[in-house]
Amino acid sequence: MTAILRPLLLAVALWPALTSAAAPDRVVGWIETVTLAPWDVAVKAKLDSGALTSSLDARHIESFEKAGEEWVRFRLMIEDEDSGKTFSMTLERPLYRDMVVRGAGGRDERLVVLMDICVGDTRYEEEFSLRNREEMTYPMLLGRRTIGHLGRLDVRETFLTEAECDEDSPRVPHEADRGDED
């Protein structure tokens, strides 16, 4: 009996330390307003535990070579939730990777870049697949890789955090992929 109880008691004793190391104590809702840094554009994002990689509404997506490296050029056209104005800018970012998404709609190849977002008082460098999300309700989708950094997801709630980053806010750099597949 003692041999059975010891591992169980150890697991129960260590559980708080293990869960707090994996994610902060913050609770986030299934819809949050985050800001796209460094432009402080407020974007309504859907947190989707069914998606592994986050996705961002982008138009005119093209890859090109710059200084011997693969880069991506794309246009953002996102309504700023705070001002109601459309933020429109062409960006160039190094290609982080390409990915294939398989779902009910078939197979879709996407380019992935690293972008900074602000959630609460912290900036996070995250992977975003680029896709025209014009027909979608939310211009940004945050997948499990990102949600794991943000805290616990409460699917019953929305808008539990407020983005409040400035130049002194802590920044969490992107961590290399742990081998998860999209």
C-alpha positions as a printed NumPy array, in Angstrom:
array([[  0.   ,   0.   ,   0.   ],
       [  2.79 ,   2.457,   0.872],
       [  4.528,   1.739,  -2.446],
       [  1.35 ,   2.796,  -4.256],
       [  0.679,   5.899,  -2.148],
       [  4.195,   7.379,  -2.28 ],
       [  4.212,   8.204,  -6.023],
       [  0.674,   9.546,  -5.778],
       [  1.507,  11.785,  -2.806],
       [  4.668,  12.995,  -4.554],
       [  2.682,  13.89 ,  -7.67 ],
       [  0.089,  15.772,  -5.611],
       [  2.818,  17.647,  -3.708],
       [  4.671,  18.642,  -6.888],
       [  1.609,  19.524,  -8.966],
       [  1.508,  23.277,  -8.077],
       [  5.195,  23.709,  -8.94 ],
       [  4.841,  21.825, -12.212],
       [  1.797,  23.768, -13.383],
       [  3.186,  27.182, -12.448],
       [  6.425,  26.454, -14.303],
       [  4.504,  25.577, -17.464],
       [  2.306,  28.711, -17.566],
       [  1.736,  31.87 , -15.542],
       [ -1.166,  32.201, -13.106],
       [ -2.99 ,  34.439, -15.584],
       [ -6.342,  33.23 , -16.903],
       [ -7.265,  34.247, -20.448],
       [-10.611,  34.069, -22.2  ],
       [-11.342,  32.473, -25.563],
       [-11.405,  35.974, -27.065],
       [ -8.88 ,  38.628, -26.008],
       [ -7.72 ,  41.972, -27.32 ],
       [ -3.951,  41.903, -27.782],
       [ -1.683,  44.493, -29.332],
       [  0.577,  43.911, -32.274],
       [  3.986,  45.324, -31.41 ],
       [  5.704,  47.638, -32.023],
       [  2.729,  49.5  , -33.552],
       [  0.37 ,  49.11 , -30.554],
       [ -2.469,  48.064, -32.854],
       [ -5.264,  46.517, -30.778],
       [ -6.407,  43.28 , -32.421],
       [ -9.275,  41.029, -31.394],
       [ -7.838,  37.501, -31.211],
       [ -9.547,  34.141, -30.87 ],
       [ -7.67 ,  31.677, -28.655],
       [ -8.105,  28.294, -30.303],
       [ -6.808,  25.207, -28.525],
       [ -7.59 ,  23.182, -31.652],
       [ -4.854,  24.994, -33.596],
       [ -1.189,  24.473, -32.844],
       [  0.264,  27.535, -34.584],
       [ -1.116,  31.073, -34.371],
       [ -2.39 ,  32.733, -37.542],
       [ -2.48 ,  36.367, -38.661],
       [ -4.546,  38.045, -41.389],
       [ -2.113,  39.001, -44.155],
       [ -2.562,  39.914, -47.833],
       [ -0.272,  39.882, -50.865],
       [  2.018,  37.291, -49.28 ],
       [  5.196,  36.611, -51.22 ],
       [  8.546,  35.065, -50.435],
       [ 11.808,  36.559, -51.671],
       [ 15.515,  36.336, -51.066],
       [ 17.401,  38.986, -49.124],
       [ 21.13 ,  38.727, -48.39 ],
       [ 21.031,  35.006, -49.194],
       [ 18.173,  34.331, -46.737],
       [ 14.484,  33.584, -47.337],
       [ 12.169,  36.444, -46.386],
       [  8.437,  37.127, -46.584],
       [  6.717,  40.332, -47.684],
       [  3.062,  40.783, -46.734],
       [  0.482,  43.473, -46.142],
       [ -1.404,  43.907, -42.886],
       [ -4.857,  45.498, -43.104],
       [ -6.235,  45.208, -39.587],
       [ -8.859,  47.3  , -37.85 ],
       [ -7.46 ,  48.811, -34.652],
       [-10.025,  47.903, -31.996],
       [ -9.184,  51.03 , -29.973],
       [ -9.415,  53.673, -32.719],
       [-11.649,  51.933, -35.285],
       [ -9.157,  52.925, -37.999],
       [ -7.565,  50.437, -40.388],
       [ -3.871,  49.819, -39.8  ],
       [ -2.333,  49.117, -43.191],
       [  1.359,  48.447, -43.711],
       [  3.59 ,  46.269, -45.86 ],
       [  6.059,  44.332, -43.727],
       [  9.114,  42.237, -44.476],
       [ 10.159,  39.51 , -42.065],
       [ 12.618,  36.614, -42.233],
       [ 10.865,  33.354, -43.07 ],
       [ 10.842,  31.286, -39.885],
       [  9.491,  28.133, -41.544],
       [  6.796,  26.88 , -43.887],
       [  3.997,  24.658, -42.751],
       [  1.188,  22.563, -44.152],
       [ -2.233,  22.793, -42.523],
       [ -4.59 ,  19.872, -42.989],
       [ -8.223,  20.255, -42.075],
       [-11.798,  19.883, -43.245],
       [-11.089,  22.396, -46.016],
       [ -8.203,  20.33 , -47.37 ],
       [ -4.49 ,  21.046, -47.426],
       [ -3.051,  24.573, -47.185],
       [  0.619,  25.595, -47.347],
       [  1.556,  28.669, -45.311],
       [  4.608,  30.779, -44.556],
       [  5.411,  31.417, -40.882],
       [  7.105,  34.499, -39.413],
       [  7.895,  35.675, -35.891],
       [  5.949,  38.682, -34.608],
       [  5.6  ,  40.346, -31.201],
       [  2.269,  40.647, -29.411],
       [  1.397,  42.173, -26.064],
       [ -0.891,  40.334, -23.654],
       [ -1.347,  41.845, -20.216],
       [  1.916,  43.626, -19.411],
       [  4.222,  41.248, -21.312],
       [  5.395,  41.087, -24.923],
       [  5.706,  37.659, -26.526],
       [  7.608,  36.787, -29.691],
       [  5.403,  34.166, -31.354],
       [  5.074,  32.174, -34.576],
       [  2.332,  33.323, -36.947],
       [  1.269,  31.588, -40.113],
       [  0.229,  34.155, -42.692],
       [ -3.17 ,  33.73 , -44.295],
       [ -5.911,  35.879, -45.744],
       [ -8.435,  35.855, -42.886],
       [-10.629,  38.57 , -44.422],
       [-13.672,  36.273, -44.315],
       [-12.96 ,  35.233, -40.715],
       [-14.491,  36.953, -37.696],
       [-11.121,  37.423, -35.992],
       [ -7.999,  38.694, -37.792],
       [ -5.757,  36.832, -35.368],
       [ -5.968,  33.312, -34.033],
       [ -3.739,  32.27 , -31.14 ],
       [ -2.91 ,  28.555, -31.123],
       [ -1.638,  26.207, -28.428],
       [  2.031,  27.217, -28.8  ],
       [  1.061,  30.761, -27.83 ],
       [ -1.699,  29.914, -25.349],
       [  0.808,  27.82 , -23.385],
       [  2.805,  30.985, -22.671],
       [ -0.17 ,  33.142, -21.785],
       [ -1.767,  31.166, -18.984],
       [ -4.831,  29.037, -18.501],
       [ -7.611,  29.254, -21.06 ],
       [-11.151,  29.67 , -19.711],
       [-13.413,  28.862, -22.663],
       [-16.451,  30.294, -20.836],
       [-15.011,  33.828, -20.61 ],
       [-13.855,  36.619, -22.922],
       [-11.688,  39.708, -22.473],
       [-10.034,  38.81 , -19.17 ],
       [ -6.806,  40.722, -19.868],
       [ -5.909,  44.194, -21.025],
       [ -2.809,  44.798, -23.133],
       [ -0.645,  47.352, -21.303],
       [  2.867,  47.095, -22.74 ],
       [  5.419,  49.858, -23.056],
       [  9.146,  49.97 , -23.85 ],
       [  9.965,  48.711, -20.327],
       [  7.65 ,  45.691, -20.484],
       [  9.286,  42.282, -20.223],
       [  9.677,  40.424, -23.523],
       [  9.526,  36.642, -23.786],
       [ 11.6  ,  35.528, -26.791],
       [ 10.404,  32.731, -29.038],
       [ 11.46 ,  29.241, -28.005],
       [ 12.466,  26.734, -30.67 ],
       [  9.789,  24.237, -31.628],
       [  9.47 ,  21.212, -29.39 ],
       [  8.749,  18.914, -32.349],
       [  4.961,  19.342, -32.319],
       [  3.306,  18.942, -35.698],
       [  0.677,  21.282, -37.108]])
